[in-house]
Amino acid sequence: MSALEHLGLSAAIAAVEDALRAGLDPEADPPRSIVDLPAGQVLLMPGAHDGYAGVKVATVAPGNPALGLPRIQARYLLFDAATLSPLATLDGTELTSLRTPATSAVALTRLAAPDAAHLLVFGTGPQAAGHIAAVRAVRPITRVTVVGRDPGRTERFAAEWGARVGVPDDVADADVICCCTTAATPLFPGALVRPTATVVAVGSHEPAVRETDDDLVLRSDVWVEARSAALREAGDLLGPIGRGVIGPEHIRGNLADLVTGRVAPRTDRPRFFKGVGMAWQDLVVAAAAHRAGT
């Protein structure tokens, strides 16, 4: 069992929440560095907090799935913050698959209706699986619907997770909608999302890519991990901002605002949480895994 498996989802959720409650400022996170290479990209995500420093080195190779390899691969290096002495090396892909749904769960604890029962997930990869587990951990989900591009893979994924195979229009009946895809264009009509629902979109950190449409963003109470990161990378928001549909002020708050209660979510419209993935999330979960194993 790896250190991250030993840590588990519940402890990862607690690590993210505890860091924010203790004063971690998501807006101060160093920007992600992206280097283009012939086969794709190399991403560098450094950070420091509470006695630890670390960096995730991730690669994104769009051609890998056709070769039977993961599209995204990564390693994480954890250091002592005072001396920068190496402490641990972790599987960065496994870390991403844990910290992203853990972060979404922290947001959903405040945004999703307390009685949310129907979860709709777009995607059939590790993030889709992680988000099913995460939403089940914080809300009384009794029904899961999965929408995917490949019918055979979607059927197998749904069977594995006790879900039914659905269609995009199922958003009209969902309490929580999780978008965990590599889609470049909107997955469903935002007008169908009911006012009591919460949408989480985590599939991309690219400014020209989005999983949701202008209509959903315009009518939603919008939350992000950090405004600074969202306004650099979140295509779901940068597109509507660029077209004049919304302004940056349409973002109601960041994750620290939500966790500490500095800003309260609205309940008269859909809630929308857009995540791009940030270095502080990797760091606090990696540090928690290291502490749990020492």
Coordinates of C-alpha atoms in Angstrom, one line a residue:
M1 CA 0.0 0.0 0.0
S2 CA 1.3 3.4 -1.0
A3 CA 1.5 6.3 1.4
L4 CA -1.4 8.0 -0.4
E5 CA -3.5 4.8 -0.2
H6 CA -2.7 4.6 3.5
L7 CA -3.8 8.2 3.9
G8 CA -7.2 7.8 2.2
L9 CA -9.8 10.1 1.0
S10 CA -11.3 11.3 4.3
A11 CA -7.8 12.3 5.6
A12 CA -7.1 14.1 2.3
I13 CA -10.3 16.1 2.6
A14 CA -9.3 17.0 6.2
A15 CA -5.8 18.0 5.1
V16 CA -7.2 20.5 2.5
E17 CA -9.8 21.9 4.9
D18 CA -7.4 22.2 7.8
A19 CA -4.8 24.1 5.8
L20 CA -7.4 26.6 4.7
R21 CA -8.8 27.0 8.2
A22 CA -5.2 27.5 9.5
G23 CA -4.8 30.5 7.2
L24 CA -3.3 29.1 3.9
D25 CA -3.9 31.8 1.2
P26 CA -4.7 30.1 -2.2
E27 CA -4.1 33.4 -3.9
A28 CA -0.4 33.3 -2.9
D29 CA 0.3 30.0 -4.6
P30 CA 3.1 30.2 -7.2
P31 CA 1.8 30.0 -10.8
R32 CA 2.0 26.8 -12.6
S33 CA 4.9 26.7 -15.1
I34 CA 4.1 25.1 -18.5
V35 CA 6.8 24.1 -21.0
D36 CA 5.7 22.9 -24.5
L37 CA 7.5 19.9 -25.9
P38 CA 7.0 18.0 -29.2
A39 CA 5.0 15.2 -27.4
G40 CA 3.0 17.6 -25.2
Q41 CA 3.8 19.6 -22.1
V42 CA 5.8 19.5 -18.8
L43 CA 4.1 21.2 -15.9
L44 CA 6.0 22.3 -12.7
M45 CA 3.9 23.1 -9.6
P46 CA 6.0 24.2 -6.6
G47 CA 4.8 25.3 -3.2
A48 CA 5.6 25.7 0.5
H49 CA 3.4 25.6 3.7
D50 CA 3.6 24.7 7.3
G51 CA 7.1 23.2 7.5
Y52 CA 7.1 21.6 4.1
A53 CA 8.0 22.5 0.5
G54 CA 7.4 20.4 -2.6
V55 CA 7.1 20.3 -6.4
K56 CA 5.0 18.2 -8.7
V57 CA 6.5 17.5 -12.2
A58 CA 3.7 16.4 -14.5
T59 CA 3.7 15.5 -18.2
V60 CA 0.7 15.8 -20.5
A61 CA 1.0 13.7 -23.6
P62 CA -2.2 13.8 -25.7
G63 CA -1.0 10.9 -27.9
N64 CA -0.4 8.5 -25.0
P65 CA -3.9 6.9 -24.8
A66 CA -3.6 5.6 -28.3
L67 CA -0.4 3.8 -27.1
G68 CA -2.1 2.4 -24.0
L69 CA -0.3 4.9 -21.8
P70 CA -1.8 7.6 -19.4
R71 CA -2.3 11.0 -20.8
I72 CA -1.0 12.6 -17.6
Q73 CA 1.9 11.2 -15.6
A74 CA 3.7 12.8 -12.6
R75 CA 6.0 12.5 -9.7
Y76 CA 6.0 14.6 -6.5
L77 CA 9.0 15.6 -4.4
L78 CA 8.5 16.6 -0.8
F79 CA 11.1 18.6 1.1
D80 CA 11.6 20.0 4.6
A81 CA 10.8 23.7 4.2
A82 CA 13.7 25.0 6.4
T83 CA 16.5 23.0 4.9
L84 CA 15.0 21.8 1.6
S85 CA 16.2 18.4 2.4
P86 CA 14.3 15.7 0.5
L87 CA 11.8 13.8 2.6
A88 CA 9.7 11.7 0.2
T89 CA 8.9 10.9 -3.4
L90 CA 5.3 10.2 -4.2
D91 CA 3.4 9.1 -7.3
G92 CA 2.2 12.4 -8.7
T93 CA -0.6 10.9 -10.7
E94 CA -2.0 9.1 -7.7
L95 CA -1.6 12.3 -5.7
T96 CA -3.6 14.3 -8.3
S97 CA -6.3 11.6 -8.3
L98 CA -6.7 12.0 -4.6
R99 CA -6.3 15.8 -4.0
T100 CA -8.6 16.9 -6.7
P101 CA -11.7 15.1 -5.5
A102 CA -10.7 15.9 -1.9
T103 CA -10.7 19.6 -2.9
S104 CA -14.1 19.3 -4.6
A105 CA -15.5 17.6 -1.5
V106 CA -14.4 20.5 0.6
A107 CA -16.3 22.9 -1.7
L108 CA -19.3 20.6 -2.0
T109 CA -19.7 20.4 1.8
R110 CA -20.6 24.1 1.7
L111 CA -22.2 24.3 -1.8
A112 CA -24.3 21.2 -2.4
A113 CA -27.8 20.8 -0.9
P114 CA -27.7 18.8 2.3
D115 CA -30.1 16.3 1.0
A116 CA -28.4 15.9 -2.5
A117 CA -29.2 12.4 -3.6
H118 CA -28.6 12.2 -7.4
L119 CA -25.0 12.5 -8.7
L120 CA -24.3 12.9 -12.4
V121 CA -20.7 12.4 -13.5
F122 CA -19.3 13.2 -16.9
G123 CA -16.2 11.1 -17.6
T124 CA -15.0 7.5 -16.9
G125 CA -11.4 8.1 -15.8
P126 CA -9.6 8.3 -12.5
Q127 CA -11.1 11.7 -11.7
A128 CA -14.6 10.5 -12.4
A129 CA -14.1 7.6 -10.0
G130 CA -12.5 9.8 -7.4
H131 CA -15.4 12.3 -7.5
I132 CA -18.0 9.6 -7.1
A133 CA -16.2 8.5 -3.9
A134 CA -15.8 12.1 -2.8
V135 CA -19.4 13.2 -3.3
R136 CA -20.6 10.0 -1.6
A137 CA -18.4 10.9 1.4
V138 CA -20.0 14.3 2.0
R139 CA -23.6 13.9 0.7
P140 CA -26.3 11.2 1.0
I141 CA -26.1 10.0 -2.6
T142 CA -28.5 7.2 -3.5
R143 CA -28.3 7.4 -7.3
V144 CA -25.3 7.9 -9.6
T145 CA -25.5 8.5 -13.4
V146 CA -22.5 8.4 -15.7
V147 CA -22.1 10.0 -19.1
G148 CA -19.1 9.0 -21.3
R149 CA -18.0 9.1 -24.9
D150 CA -17.2 5.4 -25.3
P151 CA -20.3 3.2 -24.8
G152 CA -18.4 0.1 -23.8
R153 CA -16.1 1.8 -21.3
T154 CA -19.0 3.8 -19.9
E155 CA -21.0 0.6 -19.3
R156 CA -18.1 -1.1 -17.5
F157 CA -17.4 2.0 -15.4
A158 CA -21.0 2.3 -14.4
A159 CA -21.2 -1.3 -13.4
E160 CA -18.1 -0.9 -11.3
W161 CA -19.5 2.0 -9.4
G162 CA -23.1 0.9 -9.1
A163 CA -24.3 3.6 -11.5
R164 CA -26.6 3.8 -14.5
V165 CA -25.5 5.1 -17.9
G166 CA -27.1 8.4 -18.8
V167 CA -27.2 11.2 -21.3
P168 CA -26.3 14.9 -21.0
D169 CA -29.9 16.0 -20.5
D170 CA -29.9 14.1 -17.2
V171 CA -28.5 17.3 -15.7
A172 CA -32.1 18.4 -15.4
D173 CA -32.6 15.8 -12.6
A174 CA -29.2 15.9 -10.9
D175 CA -28.4 17.4 -7.5
V176 CA -24.7 17.4 -8.0
I177 CA -23.0 17.4 -11.4
C178 CA -19.2 16.6 -11.7
C179 CA -17.4 17.3 -15.0
C180 CA -14.2 15.3 -15.1
T181 CA -13.4 15.2 -18.8
T182 CA -10.9 16.4 -21.4
A183 CA -13.7 18.0 -23.4
A184 CA -12.9 21.3 -25.1
T185 CA -16.6 22.4 -25.6
P186 CA -19.6 22.4 -23.2
L187 CA -20.9 19.0 -22.2
F188 CA -24.6 20.0 -21.6
P189 CA -27.0 22.9 -21.9
G190 CA -26.6 25.0 -18.8
A191 CA -30.2 26.1 -18.9
L192 CA -31.2 22.6 -17.8
V193 CA -29.4 22.7 -14.5
R194 CA -32.0 23.4 -11.7
P195 CA -31.5 26.2 -9.2
T196 CA -30.9 23.8 -6.3
A197 CA -28.0 21.9 -8.1
T198 CA -24.3 22.3 -7.7
V199 CA -21.9 21.8 -10.6
V200 CA -18.2 21.0 -10.2
A201 CA -15.9 21.3 -13.2
V202 CA -12.3 20.0 -12.9
G203 CA -11.4 18.6 -16.3
S204 CA -9.1 21.4 -17.5
H205 CA -6.7 24.1 -16.6
E206 CA -6.4 25.5 -20.2
P207 CA -7.7 29.0 -20.9
A208 CA -9.3 28.0 -24.3
V209 CA -11.0 24.8 -23.0
R210 CA -14.3 24.5 -21.1
E211 CA -16.8 21.9 -20.0
T212 CA -19.7 24.3 -19.2
D213 CA -21.5 26.9 -21.3
D214 CA -22.0 30.6 -20.8
D215 CA -25.6 30.2 -19.7
L216 CA -24.6 28.1 -16.7
V217 CA -21.8 30.4 -15.6
L218 CA -24.0 33.5 -16.0
R219 CA -26.9 32.2 -13.8
S220 CA -24.7 30.5 -11.2
D221 CA -23.1 31.5 -7.9
V222 CA -19.4 31.0 -9.0
W223 CA -16.6 29.8 -6.7
V224 CA -13.0 29.0 -7.4
E225 CA -9.9 27.7 -5.6
A226 CA -8.2 31.1 -6.1
R227 CA -9.2 34.0 -8.3
S228 CA -5.6 34.4 -9.4
A229 CA -5.4 30.9 -10.8
A230 CA -8.9 31.0 -12.3
L231 CA -8.2 34.2 -14.1
R232 CA -5.1 32.7 -15.6
E233 CA -6.3 29.2 -16.5
A234 CA -10.0 28.6 -16.1
G235 CA -11.4 28.4 -19.6
D236 CA -14.9 27.9 -18.2
L237 CA -14.7 31.5 -16.9
L238 CA -12.2 33.2 -19.2
G239 CA -14.4 32.5 -22.2
P240 CA -17.5 34.2 -20.8
I241 CA -15.3 37.0 -19.4
G242 CA -13.7 37.5 -22.8
R243 CA -17.1 37.6 -24.5
G244 CA -18.4 40.1 -22.1
V245 CA -21.0 37.7 -20.6
I246 CA -19.6 38.2 -17.1
G247 CA -16.9 40.2 -15.5
P248 CA -14.2 39.0 -13.0
E249 CA -16.4 40.3 -10.2
H250 CA -18.9 37.5 -11.0
I251 CA -16.6 35.2 -9.1
R252 CA -18.2 35.2 -5.6
G253 CA -15.2 33.9 -3.7
N254 CA -12.3 31.5 -3.4
L255 CA -12.1 28.3 -1.4
A256 CA -10.7 30.0 1.7
D257 CA -13.6 32.4 1.7
L258 CA -15.9 29.5 1.6
V259 CA -14.2 27.3 4.2
T260 CA -13.8 30.1 6.7
G261 CA -17.3 31.5 6.2
R262 CA -16.0 35.0 5.1
V263 CA -18.4 34.8 2.2
A264 CA -21.6 32.8 2.1
P265 CA -22.9 31.0 -0.9
R266 CA -26.2 32.0 -2.5
T267 CA -29.0 29.4 -2.5
D268 CA -31.4 31.0 -5.0
R269 CA -29.4 29.8 -8.1
P270 CA -27.1 26.9 -9.1
R271 CA -23.7 26.8 -7.4
F272 CA -20.7 26.4 -9.7
F273 CA -17.2 25.4 -8.5
K274 CA -14.4 25.6 -11.0
G275 CA -11.2 23.9 -10.2
V276 CA -7.9 24.0 -12.1
G277 CA -5.7 22.2 -9.6
M278 CA -3.2 24.0 -7.6
A279 CA 0.2 23.3 -6.0
W280 CA -0.9 23.9 -2.4
Q281 CA -3.4 21.1 -2.7
D282 CA -0.6 18.7 -3.8
L283 CA 1.6 19.9 -0.9
V284 CA -0.9 19.6 2.0
V285 CA -2.0 16.2 0.9
A286 CA 1.5 14.9 0.3
A287 CA 2.6 16.3 3.7
A288 CA -0.3 14.6 5.4
A289 CA 0.6 11.3 3.7
H290 CA 4.2 11.7 4.8
R291 CA 3.2 12.4 8.4
A292 CA 0.8 9.5 8.5
G293 CA 3.6 7.2 7.4
T294 CA 6.3 8.3 9.8

